[in-house]
XYZ file of C-alpha atoms in Angstrom:
664
model
C 15.962 -118.485 -58.631
C 13.294 -116.920 -56.386
C 11.386 -119.343 -54.182
C 8.595 -118.120 -56.450
C 9.885 -119.318 -59.540
C 10.512 -122.776 -57.902
C 6.825 -122.916 -56.762
C 5.657 -122.320 -60.181
C 7.884 -124.847 -61.869
C 6.861 -127.277 -59.301
C 2.849 -126.936 -59.733
C 3.292 -126.849 -63.520
C 5.103 -130.220 -63.423
C 2.422 -131.608 -60.882
C -0.020 -130.511 -63.882
C 1.718 -132.637 -66.278
C 1.496 -135.420 -64.281
C -2.244 -135.090 -63.895
C -4.136 -131.961 -61.870
C -6.960 -132.330 -59.523
C -4.885 -133.274 -56.401
C -1.772 -134.899 -55.535
C -0.496 -138.836 -54.675
C -0.531 -140.011 -51.169
C 2.912 -138.600 -49.215
C 3.208 -135.977 -51.660
C 4.556 -132.706 -50.517
C 2.804 -131.037 -53.777
C 0.410 -128.330 -53.202
C -3.294 -129.195 -54.255
C -4.001 -128.309 -57.387
C -7.872 -127.588 -58.366
C -8.557 -126.953 -61.840
C -11.771 -126.711 -64.370
C -12.201 -124.666 -67.731
C -11.779 -121.272 -66.148
C -9.412 -121.645 -63.307
C -6.896 -122.670 -61.182
C -7.045 -123.022 -57.762
C -3.973 -124.090 -55.684
C -3.816 -124.659 -51.912
C -0.852 -125.686 -49.929
C -0.337 -128.844 -47.738
C -0.495 -126.175 -44.643
C -4.076 -125.397 -45.397
C -2.966 -121.922 -47.240
C -4.088 -120.543 -50.164
C -1.512 -119.838 -52.807
C -2.773 -118.805 -56.199
C -6.609 -118.651 -58.157
C -5.383 -117.978 -61.877
C -7.721 -116.852 -64.481
C -6.420 -119.470 -67.209
C -7.516 -117.230 -70.527
C -5.422 -114.149 -68.865
C -2.846 -116.195 -66.589
C -3.782 -113.502 -64.043
C -3.650 -114.227 -60.236
C -6.311 -113.307 -58.370
C -5.364 -114.342 -54.962
C -4.084 -112.542 -52.609
C -0.928 -113.775 -51.056
C 0.560 -111.135 -48.423
C -0.376 -111.765 -45.715
C -0.484 -115.266 -45.931
C -4.316 -116.749 -45.886
C -5.569 -120.078 -45.292
C -8.672 -121.990 -46.528
C -10.282 -123.204 -43.222
C -10.401 -121.838 -39.849
C -11.890 -123.781 -36.727
C -13.419 -122.361 -33.602
C -13.219 -124.257 -30.502
C -13.471 -123.217 -26.948
C -13.422 -119.533 -27.881
C -10.376 -119.593 -29.643
C -9.386 -119.623 -33.411
C -7.419 -122.724 -35.123
C -5.628 -122.878 -38.174
C -4.804 -125.782 -40.102
C -1.361 -127.871 -39.621
C -1.842 -130.185 -42.460
C -3.948 -130.425 -45.617
C -4.183 -133.466 -48.113
C -6.240 -134.395 -50.760
C -7.162 -137.700 -52.413
C -10.464 -139.522 -54.276
C -12.155 -135.960 -54.420
C -11.673 -135.147 -50.351
C -9.527 -132.753 -48.705
C -8.464 -133.550 -44.769
C -7.747 -130.868 -42.812
C -5.678 -131.689 -39.457
C -6.225 -129.049 -36.881
C -3.442 -130.471 -34.832
C -3.371 -128.015 -31.692
C -7.642 -128.577 -31.681
C -7.120 -132.034 -31.997
C -9.322 -132.143 -34.822
C -9.468 -133.453 -38.255
C -11.973 -132.379 -40.955
C -12.926 -133.923 -44.387
C -14.308 -131.652 -47.321
C -15.466 -132.787 -50.298
C -14.748 -131.474 -53.835
C -16.675 -131.462 -56.965
C -14.749 -130.084 -60.316
C -17.548 -128.885 -62.323
C -16.432 -127.616 -65.896
C -16.915 -123.885 -64.852
C -17.479 -124.061 -60.852
C -15.989 -126.068 -57.864
C -18.585 -127.060 -55.059
C -17.116 -127.283 -51.436
C -19.058 -129.781 -48.778
C -18.301 -130.833 -45.143
C -18.235 -134.402 -45.281
C -16.900 -135.182 -41.492
C -15.676 -133.559 -38.658
C -14.056 -135.373 -35.778
C -15.374 -133.793 -32.873
C -18.792 -132.227 -32.394
C -17.735 -129.652 -29.697
C -16.601 -126.891 -32.044
C -18.283 -123.361 -32.153
C -18.093 -123.043 -35.859
C -16.161 -124.192 -38.978
C -14.997 -121.736 -41.576
C -14.395 -124.629 -44.628
C -13.865 -121.712 -47.628
C -12.170 -118.749 -46.839
C -10.399 -116.766 -49.733
C -8.875 -113.239 -50.239
C -8.788 -111.932 -53.523
C -7.534 -108.959 -55.068
C -9.788 -105.662 -55.060
C -12.697 -105.814 -56.788
C -14.988 -102.924 -58.622
C -18.348 -104.681 -58.315
C -19.141 -106.542 -54.872
C -22.334 -107.891 -53.627
C -22.891 -110.251 -50.475
C -26.080 -110.945 -51.663
C -25.221 -112.522 -55.231
C -21.380 -113.210 -53.716
C -19.971 -111.939 -56.572
C -16.526 -109.873 -56.515
C -15.816 -108.850 -60.392
C -13.724 -106.009 -62.091
C -14.683 -105.253 -65.969
C -12.846 -108.489 -67.003
C -12.943 -111.564 -64.461
C -15.417 -112.418 -61.607
C -15.267 -114.517 -58.759
C -19.062 -115.993 -57.048
C -19.289 -117.587 -53.577
C -22.748 -119.227 -53.311
C -24.443 -121.157 -50.334
C -25.949 -124.193 -51.426
C -27.927 -124.738 -48.406
C -29.474 -123.474 -45.415
C -26.397 -124.056 -43.170
C -24.087 -122.085 -44.800
C -23.184 -118.405 -43.683
C -21.854 -116.744 -46.479
C -19.604 -113.263 -46.413
C -18.169 -111.581 -49.309
C -16.801 -108.013 -48.776
C -14.065 -106.217 -46.853
C -10.882 -104.703 -47.898
C -8.414 -106.997 -48.801
C -11.857 -108.538 -50.349
C -13.073 -111.574 -48.489
C -15.213 -114.583 -49.717
C -15.941 -117.105 -46.698
C -18.168 -119.680 -45.935
C -18.973 -120.500 -42.507
C -21.255 -123.513 -40.720
C -22.423 -123.992 -37.398
C -23.445 -126.919 -34.779
C -26.585 -125.870 -34.415
C -27.907 -125.681 -38.176
C -25.377 -128.600 -39.009
C -21.494 -129.028 -39.731
C -21.631 -131.987 -42.147
C -23.726 -131.359 -45.371
C -22.749 -127.719 -45.245
C -22.261 -126.834 -49.009
C -20.846 -124.023 -51.391
C -19.995 -123.254 -54.971
C -17.055 -121.432 -55.937
C -17.068 -119.579 -59.308
C -14.333 -117.838 -61.503
C -14.628 -117.014 -64.974
C -14.911 -113.762 -67.211
C -17.515 -111.127 -66.642
C -19.540 -111.658 -69.872
C -20.021 -115.719 -68.497
C -20.934 -114.712 -65.152
C -24.815 -114.806 -65.174
C -24.570 -117.996 -67.673
C -22.538 -119.981 -65.273
C -24.362 -119.055 -62.179
C -27.811 -120.473 -64.142
C -25.672 -123.390 -64.197
C -24.901 -123.566 -60.547
C -28.786 -122.990 -59.266
C -30.153 -125.041 -61.746
C -27.622 -127.951 -61.653
C -27.088 -127.943 -57.328
C -31.109 -127.834 -56.968
C -31.467 -124.526 -55.498
C -34.850 -123.189 -54.869
C -34.898 -120.524 -57.654
C -37.456 -118.388 -59.818
C -37.305 -117.682 -63.610
C -37.393 -114.036 -62.334
C -34.801 -114.140 -59.899
C -31.030 -114.200 -59.229
C -29.075 -115.027 -62.612
C -32.221 -115.035 -64.707
C -34.003 -111.443 -63.409
C -32.351 -109.165 -65.818
C -33.905 -111.116 -68.781
C -37.143 -111.142 -67.209
C -40.073 -108.769 -68.589
C -42.280 -108.570 -65.749
C -39.428 -107.290 -63.632
C -39.105 -103.974 -65.854
C -43.124 -103.594 -64.744
C -43.901 -100.680 -61.885
C -46.069 -101.271 -59.180
C -49.025 -99.693 -57.185
C -49.487 -100.293 -53.982
C -53.328 -100.404 -53.412
C -55.651 -101.071 -50.730
C -58.214 -103.032 -53.182
C -61.484 -104.798 -52.525
C -64.351 -106.652 -54.569
C -66.135 -103.073 -54.788
C -63.418 -100.543 -55.671
C -61.109 -102.861 -57.847
C -62.481 -101.217 -60.948
C -61.258 -98.010 -59.748
C -57.787 -99.066 -58.917
C -57.450 -100.862 -62.411
C -58.028 -97.149 -63.930
C -55.268 -95.467 -61.789
C -52.776 -98.365 -62.609
C -53.474 -97.961 -66.157
C -53.321 -93.812 -65.986
C -49.960 -94.144 -63.814
C -48.741 -96.521 -66.253
C -48.027 -99.320 -63.583
C -48.273 -102.705 -64.636
C -48.725 -104.340 -61.416
C -51.587 -103.690 -58.925
C -49.957 -104.599 -55.380
C -52.209 -105.581 -53.013
C -51.689 -104.183 -49.433
C -53.532 -104.689 -46.126
C -55.683 -107.308 -47.077
C -55.714 -109.440 -44.584
C -57.665 -110.236 -41.427
C -54.705 -111.367 -39.358
C -51.162 -112.058 -39.799
C -50.156 -115.794 -39.627
C -53.688 -117.326 -41.086
C -53.482 -114.745 -43.550
C -57.657 -115.207 -44.130
C -59.070 -112.211 -46.569
C -60.464 -109.053 -44.629
C -64.198 -109.325 -44.479
C -64.917 -105.480 -45.295
C -62.763 -105.864 -48.278
C -63.774 -109.315 -49.267
C -66.948 -110.321 -48.085
C -66.933 -113.353 -50.384
C -63.676 -114.491 -48.817
C -60.850 -115.937 -50.790
C -63.145 -116.275 -53.498
C -63.684 -112.776 -53.621
C -60.111 -111.647 -53.274
C -59.909 -114.496 -56.440
C -62.235 -112.352 -58.426
C -60.380 -109.123 -57.670
C -56.790 -110.905 -58.998
C -59.166 -112.210 -62.042
C -60.234 -108.707 -62.752
C -56.428 -107.183 -62.313
C -55.634 -109.988 -64.863
C -58.327 -109.389 -67.292
C -57.179 -105.326 -67.499
C -53.787 -106.894 -68.707
C -52.197 -106.328 -65.269
C -50.384 -108.476 -62.907
C -51.535 -108.809 -59.363
C -48.835 -108.578 -56.305
C -49.491 -109.893 -52.805
C -48.003 -108.010 -49.676
C -46.946 -110.213 -46.766
C -44.956 -109.541 -43.570
C -42.577 -112.791 -43.303
C -43.142 -114.528 -39.883
C -45.105 -112.037 -38.341
C -48.342 -113.356 -36.329
C -50.680 -110.857 -35.251
C -51.667 -110.831 -31.357
C -55.388 -111.544 -32.888
C -54.179 -114.315 -35.038
C -55.726 -117.885 -34.100
C -52.406 -118.570 -33.182
C -51.645 -116.583 -30.286
C -55.593 -116.318 -29.179
C -57.618 -117.728 -26.968
C -55.024 -120.326 -26.904
C -51.542 -119.492 -27.713
C -49.601 -122.009 -29.766
C -46.550 -123.630 -27.992
C -44.468 -122.890 -31.054
C -44.269 -119.570 -30.859
C -40.580 -118.092 -30.824
C -38.843 -117.542 -27.695
C -35.817 -115.554 -26.477
C -35.668 -116.480 -22.509
C -37.051 -118.947 -20.430
C -37.107 -118.300 -16.566
C -38.590 -120.986 -13.948
C -41.869 -119.873 -11.797
C -40.438 -120.071 -8.493
C -44.007 -120.369 -6.678
C -47.293 -121.778 -7.768
C -49.553 -118.743 -8.232
C -53.391 -118.160 -8.873
C -55.324 -117.028 -11.922
C -55.404 -113.350 -10.522
C -51.910 -112.893 -9.171
C -50.227 -110.009 -10.357
C -46.470 -110.812 -9.402
C -44.972 -113.794 -11.298
C -42.184 -114.892 -9.068
C -39.124 -116.424 -10.768
C -35.833 -118.212 -9.784
C -33.663 -116.491 -12.281
C -33.235 -112.431 -12.573
C -35.158 -111.140 -15.367
C -32.398 -109.304 -17.031
C -33.003 -106.443 -19.225
C -36.458 -107.554 -20.646
C -38.804 -104.691 -21.941
C -41.441 -103.480 -19.921
C -43.428 -102.099 -22.706
C -45.660 -103.275 -25.689
C -44.589 -101.346 -28.758
C -43.135 -101.778 -32.334
C -39.958 -100.855 -31.325
C -39.447 -102.742 -28.309
C -38.821 -106.586 -27.608
C -42.055 -107.085 -26.265
C -43.453 -107.917 -22.515
C -45.221 -110.798 -23.009
C -44.639 -114.277 -21.376
C -46.044 -117.654 -21.905
C -46.644 -120.004 -19.082
C -48.566 -123.113 -20.138
C -51.511 -121.889 -22.191
C -51.709 -118.526 -20.650
C -49.950 -114.918 -22.046
C -49.312 -112.407 -19.367
C -47.969 -108.872 -20.085
C -45.799 -107.323 -17.093
C -45.045 -103.976 -16.503
C -42.317 -104.143 -14.010
C -38.968 -106.183 -13.024
C -37.595 -106.892 -9.609
C -34.164 -107.492 -10.357
C -33.136 -108.379 -6.363
C -34.138 -111.243 -4.515
C -36.914 -112.251 -4.806
C -36.783 -111.830 -8.433
C -39.983 -111.233 -10.357
C -42.418 -109.694 -13.001
C -44.505 -107.198 -11.769
C -47.594 -105.148 -12.513
C -49.049 -108.237 -14.543
C -52.229 -108.554 -16.546
C -53.666 -111.792 -16.668
C -55.109 -113.554 -19.857
C -53.297 -111.169 -22.013
C -54.599 -111.226 -25.964
C -57.728 -113.303 -25.003
C -56.227 -115.812 -23.114
C -57.615 -117.613 -20.308
C -56.313 -116.637 -16.814
C -55.403 -119.765 -14.944
C -53.356 -120.823 -12.320
C -49.840 -122.325 -12.831
C -47.834 -124.949 -10.713
C -44.402 -124.095 -9.263
C -41.339 -125.001 -11.120
C -43.546 -123.909 -14.405
C -41.020 -122.819 -17.573
C -41.794 -118.958 -17.945
C -41.366 -118.391 -21.546
C -40.532 -114.689 -22.942
C -41.866 -114.310 -26.563
C -39.951 -113.249 -28.937
C -41.368 -110.065 -30.545
C -40.638 -107.109 -32.846
C -43.163 -104.433 -34.195
C -45.990 -105.694 -31.636
C -46.211 -109.176 -33.298
C -45.002 -112.636 -32.593
C -43.047 -115.251 -34.741
C -42.913 -118.920 -35.053
C -39.969 -120.796 -33.223
C -37.587 -121.549 -36.707
C -37.019 -124.864 -35.741
C -40.798 -126.113 -35.582
C -43.354 -127.093 -38.077
C -44.882 -123.783 -37.435
C -43.115 -122.048 -40.019
C -44.085 -124.610 -42.626
C -47.839 -123.987 -41.386
C -47.320 -120.454 -41.929
C -45.694 -120.930 -45.356
C -48.897 -122.750 -46.654
C -51.105 -120.541 -45.549
C -49.464 -117.945 -47.431
C -48.892 -119.871 -50.452
C -52.234 -121.355 -50.451
C -53.915 -117.728 -50.898
C -51.081 -117.184 -53.491
C -51.616 -120.041 -55.331
C -55.153 -120.364 -55.397
C -55.927 -116.561 -56.363
C -52.989 -116.715 -58.985
C -51.068 -114.076 -57.838
C -47.612 -112.906 -59.883
C -45.662 -111.166 -57.218
C -45.087 -111.224 -53.505
C -43.282 -108.662 -51.308
C -41.460 -110.340 -48.405
C -41.548 -107.358 -45.912
C -40.376 -107.320 -42.416
C -37.988 -110.434 -42.950
C -35.401 -108.226 -41.122
C -36.680 -108.841 -37.545
C -36.949 -112.455 -37.945
C -35.646 -114.596 -35.169
C -32.553 -116.315 -35.571
C -30.886 -113.637 -37.783
C -29.516 -114.362 -41.096
C -30.595 -117.915 -41.109
C -34.098 -117.174 -39.684
C -34.852 -114.705 -42.502
C -33.506 -117.485 -45.097
C -35.267 -120.360 -43.806
C -38.700 -118.322 -43.502
C -38.559 -116.994 -47.224
C -37.503 -120.073 -48.410
C -40.573 -121.909 -46.575
C -42.886 -119.500 -48.384
C -41.281 -119.075 -51.935
C -40.672 -123.090 -52.562
C -44.118 -123.084 -52.433
C -45.540 -120.967 -54.819
C -46.453 -121.946 -57.968
C -46.076 -120.154 -61.361
C -43.530 -117.482 -62.849
C -42.916 -115.312 -59.271
C -41.869 -111.783 -58.916
C -40.177 -111.782 -55.701
C -39.111 -108.556 -53.382
C -38.607 -108.251 -49.781
C -37.474 -105.996 -47.134
C -34.133 -107.875 -46.544
C -32.142 -110.430 -48.249
C -29.001 -112.201 -48.460
C -27.004 -114.851 -50.424
C -29.347 -117.561 -49.604
C -32.606 -115.785 -50.873
C -30.460 -114.189 -54.507
C -31.745 -117.012 -56.307
C -35.406 -116.389 -56.123
C -35.125 -112.351 -55.421
C -36.287 -110.484 -58.321
C -35.764 -106.757 -57.688
C -33.884 -104.441 -55.557
C -33.690 -100.788 -54.479
C -37.391 -100.420 -52.436
C -36.117 -97.510 -50.600
C -38.579 -95.517 -48.350
C -39.881 -92.023 -49.505
C -38.073 -88.519 -48.956
C -40.268 -85.448 -46.799
C -37.490 -82.976 -48.266
C -34.919 -82.613 -51.087
C -36.764 -84.841 -53.776
C -34.342 -84.320 -56.200
C -31.081 -85.088 -53.959
C -32.743 -87.755 -52.939
C -33.306 -89.236 -56.441
C -30.290 -88.337 -57.392
C -28.364 -90.634 -54.337
C -30.829 -93.142 -55.281
C -29.391 -93.348 -58.875
C -26.078 -93.421 -57.625
C -26.715 -96.522 -55.434
C -28.360 -98.162 -58.935
C -25.509 -97.975 -61.134
C -23.554 -99.839 -58.308
C -26.261 -102.508 -57.353
C -27.260 -103.408 -60.574
C -23.744 -104.197 -61.624
C -22.751 -106.258 -58.537
C -25.890 -108.142 -57.631
C -27.193 -108.621 -61.215
C -30.490 -107.721 -60.479
C -33.259 -104.968 -61.421
C -33.275 -101.794 -59.698
C -36.244 -99.867 -58.875
C -36.698 -96.031 -57.808
C -39.600 -96.692 -55.035
C -41.209 -96.521 -52.757
C -42.183 -93.506 -53.846
C -45.236 -91.165 -51.990
C -46.691 -88.483 -54.045
C -45.945 -86.524 -50.949
C -48.899 -83.532 -50.126
C -48.373 -80.524 -47.728
C -48.322 -81.341 -44.103
C -46.844 -79.749 -40.879
C -43.701 -81.611 -41.826
C -42.999 -80.405 -45.479
C -44.555 -78.653 -48.226
C -45.241 -81.320 -50.248
C -43.907 -82.086 -54.130
C -43.961 -79.932 -56.952
C -44.267 -80.968 -60.646
C -40.459 -80.475 -61.601
C -39.620 -82.742 -58.434
C -41.938 -85.181 -59.955
C -41.135 -85.514 -63.080
C -37.325 -85.513 -62.505
C -37.993 -88.576 -60.806
C -39.753 -89.779 -64.332
C -36.457 -88.590 -66.010
C -34.184 -90.797 -64.018
C -36.642 -93.950 -64.116
C -36.441 -93.793 -67.978
C -33.002 -92.907 -68.370
C -31.985 -95.700 -66.267
C -35.028 -97.973 -67.277
C -35.599 -98.624 -63.772
C -39.041 -99.354 -62.561
C -40.274 -97.487 -59.298
C -43.501 -98.162 -56.557
C -45.977 -95.888 -55.810
C -47.424 -95.634 -52.555
C -49.557 -93.225 -50.927
C -51.874 -92.878 -53.877
C -55.919 -92.164 -52.824
C -59.563 -92.998 -54.364
C -60.644 -89.827 -52.406
C -62.007 -86.771 -54.153
C -59.522 -84.886 -51.615
C -55.925 -86.965 -51.865
C -53.261 -86.155 -49.966
C -51.711 -84.234 -52.799
C -54.498 -82.276 -54.915
C -52.313 -82.624 -57.843
C -52.171 -86.344 -57.371
C -54.199 -86.962 -61.107
C -52.003 -84.346 -63.054
C -48.804 -86.373 -61.316
C -50.159 -89.567 -62.165
C -50.847 -88.286 -65.685
C -47.377 -87.615 -66.094
C -46.085 -90.837 -64.740
C -48.193 -92.780 -67.140
C -46.539 -91.010 -69.962
C -42.723 -92.029 -68.649
C -43.566 -95.209 -68.155
C -45.159 -96.109 -71.166
C -42.139 -94.546 -73.121
C -40.012 -96.562 -70.904
C -41.480 -99.766 -71.650
C -41.533 -99.152 -75.448
C -37.846 -98.023 -75.428
C -39.203 -95.065 -77.163
C -36.042 -93.057 -76.624
C -32.271 -93.834 -77.822
C -29.391 -94.458 -75.634
C -28.252 -91.279 -76.774
C -30.888 -89.581 -75.569
C -31.078 -91.466 -72.146
C -27.422 -91.113 -71.770
C -28.106 -87.097 -71.418
C -31.124 -87.876 -69.440
C -28.714 -89.552 -66.816
C -26.691 -86.572 -66.059
C -27.061 -85.990 -62.337
C -28.709 -82.524 -62.076
C -29.418 -82.268 -65.572
C -33.522 -81.006 -65.932
C -35.839 -81.549 -69.279
C -39.365 -81.661 -69.661
C -41.475 -83.985 -71.596
C -43.580 -82.533 -74.610
C -45.146 -83.868 -77.599
C -43.714 -82.099 -81.494
C -45.867 -80.888 -83.862
C -45.244 -84.250 -85.790
C -46.595 -85.846 -82.854
C -43.077 -87.278 -81.526
C -42.268 -87.068 -78.080
C -39.178 -85.026 -77.174
C -37.142 -83.243 -74.191
C -37.244 -79.593 -73.520
C -33.678 -78.523 -71.367
C -34.950 -77.035 -68.229
C -33.145 -74.610 -66.080
C -34.920 -74.140 -62.412
C -33.229 -71.084 -60.538
C -34.092 -70.705 -56.543
C -33.619 -67.372 -54.765
C -34.149 -67.130 -51.102
C -35.579 -63.967 -49.715
C -34.303 -63.384 -45.922
C -35.345 -59.803 -45.773
C -36.489 -56.642 -47.295
C -33.707 -54.585 -46.253
C -30.747 -57.442 -46.314
C -30.100 -57.368 -50.302
C -31.966 -60.373 -50.653
C -35.071 -58.560 -51.854
C -33.224 -58.112 -55.385
C -32.767 -60.654 -57.490
C -30.846 -60.582 -60.824
C -30.910 -64.170 -63.166
C -29.564 -64.501 -66.953
C -31.804 -67.063 -69.001
C -29.537 -69.579 -70.320
C -31.982 -70.151 -73.354
C -33.863 -67.931 -75.756
C -36.373 -65.159 -74.881
C -39.417 -66.552 -73.427
C -42.083 -65.478 -70.789
C -40.746 -65.296 -67.087
C -42.545 -68.115 -65.116
C -42.352 -67.897 -61.336
C -43.144 -69.555 -57.929
C -43.477 -67.784 -54.797
C -43.163 -70.193 -51.560
C -43.313 -69.289 -48.189
C -40.985 -71.302 -46.210
C -41.385 -73.541 -43.338
C -39.664 -72.551 -39.986
C -39.551 -73.794 -36.573
C -42.509 -72.975 -34.096
C -41.498 -70.729 -31.015
C -39.790 -72.847 -28.574
C -42.592 -71.962 -26.009
């Protein structure tokens, strides 16, 4: 009899006595069992089995052996030397490190909750308190925490901001880690294992029962929310032009008018006076008009950004602005000194103020100073300084004063994520959103927040938790923590060339991401690009190809760059918007059968939407043949092509190709 057979017989015997743990002093493995799965952990902390109870299939990777928990202390990683379970608590002994960790385990009917209850020593660098390798999965998403095939799914969900999760790799690893700077005790995750068909139902149960901030349009609810099927139109709306934008939205079939550039400053988010002379009341009246037209209103924000002209920066900079380095003033300086002497070397600070730099601004007391040079040899200094930057007041500073380098990306500042400025900024955004009755928020720029993933999640949650109503939420970045209130993914930036190929690549990503993230997927942000020095602009069949794939996959989209001008960047803007509107209305109405949409989904398949004599919409198959003439005497001047359809008039387009300008 093999050791594997002995082991199976042994823990089956344990289950006969009573599943869910082991007696004191017993050498039996720990068995955690609910209605869906049986999770077995050895007394050495090694993962043994994760079994789907309906099929008996084991999803745990057993070779090489892998452990439930890993501790990092003094730069070294330690594995458990012993693991025991009693009264809903798992105790892990890290003998070599001299550390004991207690993890609470709550067994719900369809998922488990693991929570760090106690750590005997505080001088550890990180604690992975749940690590599980599972067999290769077809659909994997770190955002939803899902690893699934067509039959069974495993999911790992962070239950608070103290946890950083990882789902990915080969073999597939689900891992939950906590850090002392965010709090070890209290870090908590949920582990789900269930049939694929029940996954969203179980995850709804998790977010509701465990008290996560969630939107009825987000996470496990997102695929069934009608608002998430709507496309949106980026618009610089004002009290004066709102009716024109409403007309364009109707023409293009866009269900959401998404307001951009509406703020005077990032941070306090007061409406821009030139767009809204009546201030917040004027902005609210605009949103009311959009609603009266049967449309929804979207609100664009830049997550955590504080612009240099915001009251939190000027004329007196807030002490709660984020900092990424601190030095000591070596000597007392006057208000007109252009050299800032330091006790420490300045290191690799940037010396320019630009969107792609880390900024060149330091804060001393209530003054901001920009520098243009660094003295890396004693005496250390910041040189070429401009005093009283961004409207602050130049003033003398005493020796020993702190010289704080302000965290900056994209030429803006950010709040220190450990201060109340996070909450005040979130309140500013939520006040506008709630007062005006917006329906959607885009949390842009989140990827550059201080403190990495934790900072992104903290800022996004601080904003969302203050919003009222059914809120559609999108963002430029996301993670496991924000998934329960995130509504839609897929907002790529637009192409400048190869529009059809770009659409095919986008659709291919759609298929994989929608299945793994459990979220709707859009085919934006698109631009009806006109001719410029960079490219020829978009042709009608390229716009129609995007519309085709959007309808075929029932994927909404978003449109930037639309102009109210009589001379927009693309002269055929009105024609393209009309085309888009026809497709959007048919998509939202579910006009075409699944069989028709299946044909439209074929990569490279081209069709043209027409209305037949009986007034019904239908698609004509199309073929666009391309030939490049490179010279009049190299053979390319002659072109023969076969028409794959019946006899018809020839239609040609002659295009002058772009080339590089002469080097000189």
